[in-house]
Coordinates of C-alpha atoms in Angstrom, one line a residue:
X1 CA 33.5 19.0 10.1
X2 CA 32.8 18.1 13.8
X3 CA 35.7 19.6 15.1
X4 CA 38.3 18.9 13.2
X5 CA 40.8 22.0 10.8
X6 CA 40.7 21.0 7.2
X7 CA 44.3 22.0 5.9
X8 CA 45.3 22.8 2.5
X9 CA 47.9 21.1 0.5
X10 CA 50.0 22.6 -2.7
X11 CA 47.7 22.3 -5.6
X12 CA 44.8 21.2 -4.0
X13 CA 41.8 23.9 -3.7
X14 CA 40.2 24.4 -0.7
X15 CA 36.5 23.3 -2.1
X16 CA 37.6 20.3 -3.5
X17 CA 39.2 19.6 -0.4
X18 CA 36.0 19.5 1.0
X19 CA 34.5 17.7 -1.1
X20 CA 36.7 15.0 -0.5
X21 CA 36.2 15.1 3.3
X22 CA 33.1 15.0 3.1
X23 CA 32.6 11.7 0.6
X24 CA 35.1 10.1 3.2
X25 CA 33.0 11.5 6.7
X26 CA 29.8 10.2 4.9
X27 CA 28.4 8.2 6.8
X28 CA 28.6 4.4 5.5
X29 CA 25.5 2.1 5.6
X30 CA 26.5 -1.0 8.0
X31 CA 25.7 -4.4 6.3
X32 CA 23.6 -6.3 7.5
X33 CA 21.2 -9.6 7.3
X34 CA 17.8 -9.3 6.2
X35 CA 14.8 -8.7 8.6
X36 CA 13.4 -12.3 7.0
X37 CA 16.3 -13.7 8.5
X38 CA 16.4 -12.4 11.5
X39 CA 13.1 -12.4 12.4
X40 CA 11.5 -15.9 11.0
X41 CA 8.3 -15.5 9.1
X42 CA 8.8 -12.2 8.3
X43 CA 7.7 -11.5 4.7
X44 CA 7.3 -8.5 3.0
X45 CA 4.1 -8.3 0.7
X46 CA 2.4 -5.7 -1.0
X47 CA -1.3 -4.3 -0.9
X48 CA -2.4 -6.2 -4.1
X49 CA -1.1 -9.5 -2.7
X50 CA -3.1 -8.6 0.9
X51 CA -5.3 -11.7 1.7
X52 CA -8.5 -9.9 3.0
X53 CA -10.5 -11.8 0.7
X54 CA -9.0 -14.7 -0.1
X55 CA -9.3 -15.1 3.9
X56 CA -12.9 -16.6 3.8
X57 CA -13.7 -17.3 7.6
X58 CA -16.4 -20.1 7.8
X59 CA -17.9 -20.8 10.8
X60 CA -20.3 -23.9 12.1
X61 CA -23.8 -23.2 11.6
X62 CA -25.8 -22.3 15.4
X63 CA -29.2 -23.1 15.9
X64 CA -31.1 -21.2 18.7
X65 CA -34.3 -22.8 20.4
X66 CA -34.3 -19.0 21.5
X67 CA -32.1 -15.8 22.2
X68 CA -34.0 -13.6 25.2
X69 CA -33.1 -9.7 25.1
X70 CA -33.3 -8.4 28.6
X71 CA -36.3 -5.8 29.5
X72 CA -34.8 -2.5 28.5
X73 CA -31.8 -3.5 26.7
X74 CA -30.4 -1.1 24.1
X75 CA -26.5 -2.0 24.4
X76 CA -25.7 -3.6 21.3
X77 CA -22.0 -2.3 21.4
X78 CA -19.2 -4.5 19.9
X79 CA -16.9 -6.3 22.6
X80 CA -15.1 -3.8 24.2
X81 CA -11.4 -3.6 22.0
X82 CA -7.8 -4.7 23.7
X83 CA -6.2 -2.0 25.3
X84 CA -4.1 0.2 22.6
X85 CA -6.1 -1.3 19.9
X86 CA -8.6 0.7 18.2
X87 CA -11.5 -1.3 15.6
X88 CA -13.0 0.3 12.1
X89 CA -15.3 -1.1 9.8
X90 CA -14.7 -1.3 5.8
X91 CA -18.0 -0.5 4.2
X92 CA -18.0 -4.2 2.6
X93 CA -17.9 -5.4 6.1
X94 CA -14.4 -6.7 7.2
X95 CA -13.0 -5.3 10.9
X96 CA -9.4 -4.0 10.8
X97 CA -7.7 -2.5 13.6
X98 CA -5.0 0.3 14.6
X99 CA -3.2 1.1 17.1
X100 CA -0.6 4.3 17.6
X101 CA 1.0 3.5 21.2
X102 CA 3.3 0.8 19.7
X103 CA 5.0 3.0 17.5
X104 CA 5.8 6.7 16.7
X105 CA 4.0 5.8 13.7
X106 CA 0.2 3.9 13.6
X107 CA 0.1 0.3 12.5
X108 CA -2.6 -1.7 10.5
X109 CA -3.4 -5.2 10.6
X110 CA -7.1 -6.9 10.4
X111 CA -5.9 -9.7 12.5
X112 CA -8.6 -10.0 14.6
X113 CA -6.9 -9.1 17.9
X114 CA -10.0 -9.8 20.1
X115 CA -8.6 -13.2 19.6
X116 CA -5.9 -13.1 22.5
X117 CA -3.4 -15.9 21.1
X118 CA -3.5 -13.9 17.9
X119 CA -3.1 -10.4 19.4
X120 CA 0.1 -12.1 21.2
X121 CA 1.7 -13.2 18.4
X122 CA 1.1 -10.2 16.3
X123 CA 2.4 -7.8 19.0
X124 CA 5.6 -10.1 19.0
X125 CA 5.9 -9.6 15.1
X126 CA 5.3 -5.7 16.0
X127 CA 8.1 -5.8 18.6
X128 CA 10.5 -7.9 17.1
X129 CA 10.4 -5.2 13.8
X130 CA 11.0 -2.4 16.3
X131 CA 13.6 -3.8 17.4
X132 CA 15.3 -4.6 14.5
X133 CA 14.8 -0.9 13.4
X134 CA 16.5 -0.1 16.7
X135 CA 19.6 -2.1 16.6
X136 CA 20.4 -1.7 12.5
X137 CA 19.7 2.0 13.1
X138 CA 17.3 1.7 10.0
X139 CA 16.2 6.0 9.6
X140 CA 12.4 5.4 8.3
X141 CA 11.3 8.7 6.6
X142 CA 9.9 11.5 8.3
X143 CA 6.5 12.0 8.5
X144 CA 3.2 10.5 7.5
X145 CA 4.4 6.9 7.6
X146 CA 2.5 3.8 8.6
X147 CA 3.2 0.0 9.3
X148 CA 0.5 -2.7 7.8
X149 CA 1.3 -6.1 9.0
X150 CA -1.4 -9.7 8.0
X151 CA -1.3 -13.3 9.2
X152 CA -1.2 -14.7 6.0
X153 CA -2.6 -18.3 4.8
X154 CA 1.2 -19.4 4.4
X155 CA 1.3 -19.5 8.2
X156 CA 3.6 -16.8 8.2
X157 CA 3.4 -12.7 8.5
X158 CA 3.0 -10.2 5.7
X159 CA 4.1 -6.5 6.1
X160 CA 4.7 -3.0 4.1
X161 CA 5.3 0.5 5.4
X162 CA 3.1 3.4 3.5
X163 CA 4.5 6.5 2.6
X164 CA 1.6 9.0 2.3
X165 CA 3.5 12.0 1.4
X166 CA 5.7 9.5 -1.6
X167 CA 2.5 8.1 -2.2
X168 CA 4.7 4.6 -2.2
X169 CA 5.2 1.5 -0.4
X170 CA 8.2 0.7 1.0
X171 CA 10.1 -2.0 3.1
X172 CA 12.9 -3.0 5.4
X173 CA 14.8 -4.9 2.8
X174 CA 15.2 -5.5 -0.7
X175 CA 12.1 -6.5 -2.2
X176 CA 11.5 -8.4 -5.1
X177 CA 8.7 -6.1 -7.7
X178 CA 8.8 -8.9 -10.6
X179 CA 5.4 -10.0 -9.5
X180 CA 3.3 -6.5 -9.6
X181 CA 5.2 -5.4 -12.8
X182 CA 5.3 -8.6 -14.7
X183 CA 2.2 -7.5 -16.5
X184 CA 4.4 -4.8 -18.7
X185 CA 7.4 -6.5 -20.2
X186 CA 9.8 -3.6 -20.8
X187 CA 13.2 -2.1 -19.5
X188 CA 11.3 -0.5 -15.9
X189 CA 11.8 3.4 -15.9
X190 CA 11.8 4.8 -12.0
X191 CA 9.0 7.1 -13.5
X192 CA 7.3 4.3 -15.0
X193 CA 7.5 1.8 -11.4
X194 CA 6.0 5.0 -9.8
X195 CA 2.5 4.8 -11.4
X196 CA 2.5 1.2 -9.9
X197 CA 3.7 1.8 -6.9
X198 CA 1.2 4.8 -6.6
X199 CA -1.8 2.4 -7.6
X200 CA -0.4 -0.1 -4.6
X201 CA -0.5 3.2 -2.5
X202 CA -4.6 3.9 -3.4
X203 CA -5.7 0.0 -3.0
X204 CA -3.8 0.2 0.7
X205 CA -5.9 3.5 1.4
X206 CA -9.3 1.6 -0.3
X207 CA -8.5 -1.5 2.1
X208 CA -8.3 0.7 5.1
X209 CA -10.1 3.9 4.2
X210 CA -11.4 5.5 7.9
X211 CA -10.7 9.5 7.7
X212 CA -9.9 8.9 11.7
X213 CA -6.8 7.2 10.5
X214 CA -5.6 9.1 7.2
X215 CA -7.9 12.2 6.2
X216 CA -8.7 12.1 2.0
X217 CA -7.0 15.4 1.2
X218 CA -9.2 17.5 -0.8
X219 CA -6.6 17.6 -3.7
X220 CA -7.1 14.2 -3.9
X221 CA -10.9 14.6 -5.2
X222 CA -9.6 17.1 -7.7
X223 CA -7.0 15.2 -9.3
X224 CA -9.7 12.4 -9.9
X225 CA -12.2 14.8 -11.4
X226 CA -9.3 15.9 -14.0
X227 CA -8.3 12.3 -14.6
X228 CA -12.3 11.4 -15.3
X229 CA -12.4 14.6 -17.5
X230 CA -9.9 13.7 -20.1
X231 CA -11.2 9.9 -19.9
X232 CA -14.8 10.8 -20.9
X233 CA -13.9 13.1 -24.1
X234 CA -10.9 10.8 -24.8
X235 CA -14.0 8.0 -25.4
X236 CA -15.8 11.1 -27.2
X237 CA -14.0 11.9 -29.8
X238 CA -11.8 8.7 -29.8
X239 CA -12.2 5.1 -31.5
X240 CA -9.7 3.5 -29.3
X241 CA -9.0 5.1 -26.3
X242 CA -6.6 3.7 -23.3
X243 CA -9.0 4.0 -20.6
X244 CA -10.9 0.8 -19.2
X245 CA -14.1 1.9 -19.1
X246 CA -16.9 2.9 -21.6
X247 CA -18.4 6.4 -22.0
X248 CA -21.2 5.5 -20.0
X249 CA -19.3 4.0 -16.9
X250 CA -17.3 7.3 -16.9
X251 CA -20.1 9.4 -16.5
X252 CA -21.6 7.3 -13.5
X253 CA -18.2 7.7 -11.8
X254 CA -17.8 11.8 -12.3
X255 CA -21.2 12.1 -11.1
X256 CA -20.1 10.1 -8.0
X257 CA -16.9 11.8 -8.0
X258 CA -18.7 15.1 -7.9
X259 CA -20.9 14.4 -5.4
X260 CA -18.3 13.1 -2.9
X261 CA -16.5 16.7 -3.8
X262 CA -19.7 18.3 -2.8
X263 CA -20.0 17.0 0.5
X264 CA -16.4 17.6 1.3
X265 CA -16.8 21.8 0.6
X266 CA -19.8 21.5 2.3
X267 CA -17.4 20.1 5.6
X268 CA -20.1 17.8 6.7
X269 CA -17.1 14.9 6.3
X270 CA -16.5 11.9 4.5
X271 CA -17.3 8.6 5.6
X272 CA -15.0 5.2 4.4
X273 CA -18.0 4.5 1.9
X274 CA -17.0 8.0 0.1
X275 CA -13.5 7.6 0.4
X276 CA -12.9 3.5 -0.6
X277 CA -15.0 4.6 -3.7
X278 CA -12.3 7.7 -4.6
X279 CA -9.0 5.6 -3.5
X280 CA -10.4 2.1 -5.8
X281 CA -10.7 4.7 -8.8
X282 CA -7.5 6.0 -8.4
X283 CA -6.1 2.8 -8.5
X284 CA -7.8 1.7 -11.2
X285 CA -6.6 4.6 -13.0
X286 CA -2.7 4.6 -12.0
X287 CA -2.7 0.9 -12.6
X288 CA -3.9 1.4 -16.3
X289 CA -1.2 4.3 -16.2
X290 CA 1.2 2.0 -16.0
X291 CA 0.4 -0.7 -18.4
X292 CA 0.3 2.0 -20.7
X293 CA 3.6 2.9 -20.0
X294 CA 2.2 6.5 -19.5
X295 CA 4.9 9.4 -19.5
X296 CA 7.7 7.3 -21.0
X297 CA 9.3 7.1 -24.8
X298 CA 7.2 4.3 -25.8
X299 CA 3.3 5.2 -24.1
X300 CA 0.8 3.6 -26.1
X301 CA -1.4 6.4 -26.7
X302 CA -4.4 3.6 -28.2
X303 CA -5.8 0.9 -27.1
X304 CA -4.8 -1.2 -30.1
X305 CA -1.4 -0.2 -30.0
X306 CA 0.9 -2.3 -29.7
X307 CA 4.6 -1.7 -28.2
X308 CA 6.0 -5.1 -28.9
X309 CA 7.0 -6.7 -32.1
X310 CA 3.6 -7.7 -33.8
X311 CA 2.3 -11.0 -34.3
X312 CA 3.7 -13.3 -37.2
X313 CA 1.6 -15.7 -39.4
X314 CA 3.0 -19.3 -38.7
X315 CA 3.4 -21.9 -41.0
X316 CA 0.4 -24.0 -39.7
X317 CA -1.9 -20.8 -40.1
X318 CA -0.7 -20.1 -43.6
X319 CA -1.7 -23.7 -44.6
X320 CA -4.9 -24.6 -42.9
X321 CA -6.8 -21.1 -42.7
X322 CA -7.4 -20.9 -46.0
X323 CA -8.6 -24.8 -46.2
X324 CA -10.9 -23.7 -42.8
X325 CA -12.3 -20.7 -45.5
X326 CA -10.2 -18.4 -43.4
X327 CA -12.2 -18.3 -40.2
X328 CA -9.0 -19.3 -38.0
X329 CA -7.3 -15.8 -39.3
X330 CA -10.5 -13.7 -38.3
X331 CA -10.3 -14.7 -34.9
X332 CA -6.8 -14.5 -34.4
X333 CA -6.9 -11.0 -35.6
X334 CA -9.8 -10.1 -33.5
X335 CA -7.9 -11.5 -30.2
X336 CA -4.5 -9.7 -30.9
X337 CA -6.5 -6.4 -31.5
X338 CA -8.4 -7.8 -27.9
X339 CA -5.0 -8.6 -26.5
X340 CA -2.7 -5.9 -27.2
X341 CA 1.0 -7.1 -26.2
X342 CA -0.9 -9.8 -23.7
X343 CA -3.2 -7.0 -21.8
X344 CA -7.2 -7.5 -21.9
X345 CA -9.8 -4.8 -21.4
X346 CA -12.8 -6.6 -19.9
X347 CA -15.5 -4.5 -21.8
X348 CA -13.5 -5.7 -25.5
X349 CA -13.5 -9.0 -23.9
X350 CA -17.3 -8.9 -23.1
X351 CA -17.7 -7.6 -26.9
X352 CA -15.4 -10.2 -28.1
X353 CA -17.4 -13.1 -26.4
X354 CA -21.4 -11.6 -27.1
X355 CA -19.8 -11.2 -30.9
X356 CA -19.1 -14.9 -30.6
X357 CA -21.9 -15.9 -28.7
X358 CA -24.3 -14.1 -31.2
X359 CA -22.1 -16.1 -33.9
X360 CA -23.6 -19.4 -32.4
X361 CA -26.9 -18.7 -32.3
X362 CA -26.8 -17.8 -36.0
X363 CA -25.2 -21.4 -36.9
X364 CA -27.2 -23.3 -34.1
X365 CA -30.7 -21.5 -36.8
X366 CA -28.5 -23.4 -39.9
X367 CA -27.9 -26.4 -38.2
X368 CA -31.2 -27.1 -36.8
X369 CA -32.8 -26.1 -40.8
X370 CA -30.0 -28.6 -42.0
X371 CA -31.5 -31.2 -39.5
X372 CA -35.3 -30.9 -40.8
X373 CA -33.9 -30.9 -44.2
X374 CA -32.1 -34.1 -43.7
X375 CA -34.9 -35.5 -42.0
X376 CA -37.4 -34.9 -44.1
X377 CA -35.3 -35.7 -47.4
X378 CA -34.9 -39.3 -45.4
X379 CA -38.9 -39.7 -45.3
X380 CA -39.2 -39.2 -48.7
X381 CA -40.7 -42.8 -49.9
X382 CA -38.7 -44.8 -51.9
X383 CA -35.0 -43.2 -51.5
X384 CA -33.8 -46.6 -50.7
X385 CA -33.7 -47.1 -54.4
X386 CA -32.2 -44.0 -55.7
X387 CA -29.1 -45.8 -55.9
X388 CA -29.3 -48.7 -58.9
X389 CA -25.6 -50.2 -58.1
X390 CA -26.5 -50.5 -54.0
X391 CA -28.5 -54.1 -53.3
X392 CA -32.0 -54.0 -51.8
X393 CA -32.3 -53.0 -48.2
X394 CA -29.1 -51.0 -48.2
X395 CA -28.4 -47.5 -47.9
X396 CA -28.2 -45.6 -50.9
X397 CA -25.0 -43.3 -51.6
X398 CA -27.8 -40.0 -50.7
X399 CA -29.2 -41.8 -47.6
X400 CA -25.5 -42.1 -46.3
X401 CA -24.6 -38.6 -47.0
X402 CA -28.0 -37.3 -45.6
X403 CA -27.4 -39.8 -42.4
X404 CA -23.5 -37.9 -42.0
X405 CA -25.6 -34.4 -42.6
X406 CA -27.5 -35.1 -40.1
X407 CA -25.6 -36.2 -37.3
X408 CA -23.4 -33.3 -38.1
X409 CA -26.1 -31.3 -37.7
X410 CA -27.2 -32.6 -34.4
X411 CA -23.7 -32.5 -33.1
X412 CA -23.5 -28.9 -33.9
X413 CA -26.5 -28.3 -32.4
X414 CA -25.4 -29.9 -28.9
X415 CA -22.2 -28.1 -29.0
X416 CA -23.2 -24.8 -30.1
X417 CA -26.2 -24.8 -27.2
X418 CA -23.4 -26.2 -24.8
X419 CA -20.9 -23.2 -25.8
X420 CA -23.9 -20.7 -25.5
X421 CA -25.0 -21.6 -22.5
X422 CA -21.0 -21.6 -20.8
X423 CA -20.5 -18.0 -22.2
X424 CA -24.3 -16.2 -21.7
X425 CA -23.5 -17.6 -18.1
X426 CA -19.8 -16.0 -18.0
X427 CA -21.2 -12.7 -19.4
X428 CA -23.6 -11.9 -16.7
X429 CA -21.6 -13.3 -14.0
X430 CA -18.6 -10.4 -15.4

């Protein structure tokens, strides 16, 4: 006890003694404001709300009479990076940047820092977090920690530290989760925030996936494989199983999965294109983890299991579905089996919507048989008299019914082309 004689007193033993010393010596955290509020701006954010492509850069369109290349020119090197700063490339195309002399620890950002004014004020943002670590005596973990920081389109700056050993994000002050774990409405588990928090962890490693700056362990490749493993004879020998993806998706991604694994024994080195492809995956994966409330009381261990209170017929449905020969009740059932307590896999989706699709073709064949019939029952010579009560030159009691046939007909027509048309478009644009 830093120089101090712990002393006994009657009836008191000498552990507990400590014990007590030791709770009081503990070292108290100091209160104090937020890093919002003391540095203006500030706001913490996580990977999945990083605005790298909801950025879209546009630029003013530049003719050129000409552009000359000197004689012997082979420089086509990218402008020289500021000092401390060091530029990568994602395989989709978007420049981030990193640089390690700020901080003990490297720090991410894809503000483009060519652009001085902006290299200025994100080095401020940088120095004013420093500080603030500095002064509040704020103990980061040890280790394999990084800082990510974005000018966002709010006008003010995103950050998030990255725990690569936790496999977590993390932040200077208390963060609000509601918005990444709204999607599963249940009491949140530690165990259960983890699978989220480790799919946050995988999209910040696909956003910025360079080996120079965090290596792809080799575990990692492994621990995909066995993931992709159970998935594909899960969909083998399952009707409805959890996983995303059908059987045939699965395979193309083990095959990929298997090939990046053979290029890392063979140590020739992965690329970002190899490991963007392994970290988007992963997310995937741990983010359906975690809508599936995997490794708690209540996992849903089908798709079309649900861990809510079902669905209850209302009063409205219980009148009218029957009058509507039902068809109202089909498709509600079909959508709660689709959406299973409000989550939506996009391959039952894309069935749902061909299976609808398919279902308007069939009637748009009826309607346009109706329509010839009508029409040609109205060229028959003579049905103006059909109807002995209805004076000459009006419409007889069949012509009106035929007429109300018809435009039916053609109305359904229109609408079922027009709803065809929507969705085919919507299913090949998904």
């Amino acid at each position: 006890m830093s120089g101090e004689t712990a002393v006994n007193t009657p009836g008191q033993s000498s552990s507990s003694l400590d014990a007590r010393i030791a709770e009081v010596s503990k070292p108290q955290p100091t209160p104090h404001s937020s890093i919002s509020d003391e540095i203006p701006g500030l706001v913490g954010v996580t990977s999945s709300e990083y605005e790298r492509y909801e950025r879209k850069v546009v630029v003013e369109k530049v003719d050129y009479e000409e552009f000359i290349i000197d004689p012997l020119e082979m420089e086509y090197s990218p402008p020289a990076a500021p000092e401390n700063w060091t530029p990568f490339t994602h395989p989709e195309g978007s420049v981030y940047f990193q640089n390690k002399e700020l901080a003990t620890y490297p720090i991410l950002t894809d503000v483009y820092v060519y652009e001085t004014s902006a290299r200025e004020e994100l080095e401020d943002y940088i120095n004013k977090i420093l500080t603030y670590i500095n002064q509040h005596e704020v103990q980061l973990p040890q280790g394999d920690i990084c800082l990510v920081l974005e000018f966002r389109k709010s006008e003010n700056c995103g950050y998030y530290f990255v725990n690569h050993a936790r496999r977590c994000l993390f932040w200077l002050a208390e963060f609000d989760a509601i918005d990444f774990l709204a999607a599963v409405k249940v009491h949140y588990e530690p165990s259960h925030v983890a699978h989220e928090m480790e799919a946050l962890y995988w999209l910040h490693n696909e956003y910025f996936p360079s080996p120079d700056i965090h290596p792809m362990p080799h575990k990692v490749v492994t621990e995909l494989e066995d993931i992709l493993h159970h998935a594909i004879g899960d969909a083998l020998t399952s009707s409805s199983p959890t996983m995303p993806y059908p059987i045939d998706v699965l395979q193309q991604m083990l095959a990929l999965t298997n090939s990046v694994r053979q290029t890392n024994q063979q140590d020739r080195g992965l690329g970002p294109g190899s490991t963007s492809m392994m970290y988007r995956f992963l997310h995937n994966f741990h983010h359906e983890y975690f809508l599936h409330l995997h490794g708690q009381k209540t996992a849903r261990l089908d798709r079309d299991q649900p861990v809510h209170p079902t669905y209850k017929r209302t009063f409205l449905m219980t009148i009218f579905s029957p009058l509507l020969f039902y068809g109202p009740e089909i498709h509600s059932k079909t959508l709660q089996k689709t959406a299973v307590d409000f989550t939506v896999r996009k391959a039952d989706w894309d069935a749902v919507m061909a299976q609808l699709t398919d279902g308007w073709k069939q009637l748009n064949i009826y309607a346009t048989v109706m329509l010839a019939a009508n029409v040609a029952f109205l060229a028959i010579p003579g049905i103006e008299g059909m109807d002995d009560a209805s004076p000459p030159g009006s419409c007889s009691w069949q012509q009106s019914i035929s007429y109300l046939s018809t435009m039916d007909s053609l109305g359904s027509i229109i609408l079922g082309l027009l709803l065809v048309q929507l969705h085919n478009t919507t299913l090949k644009a998904s």
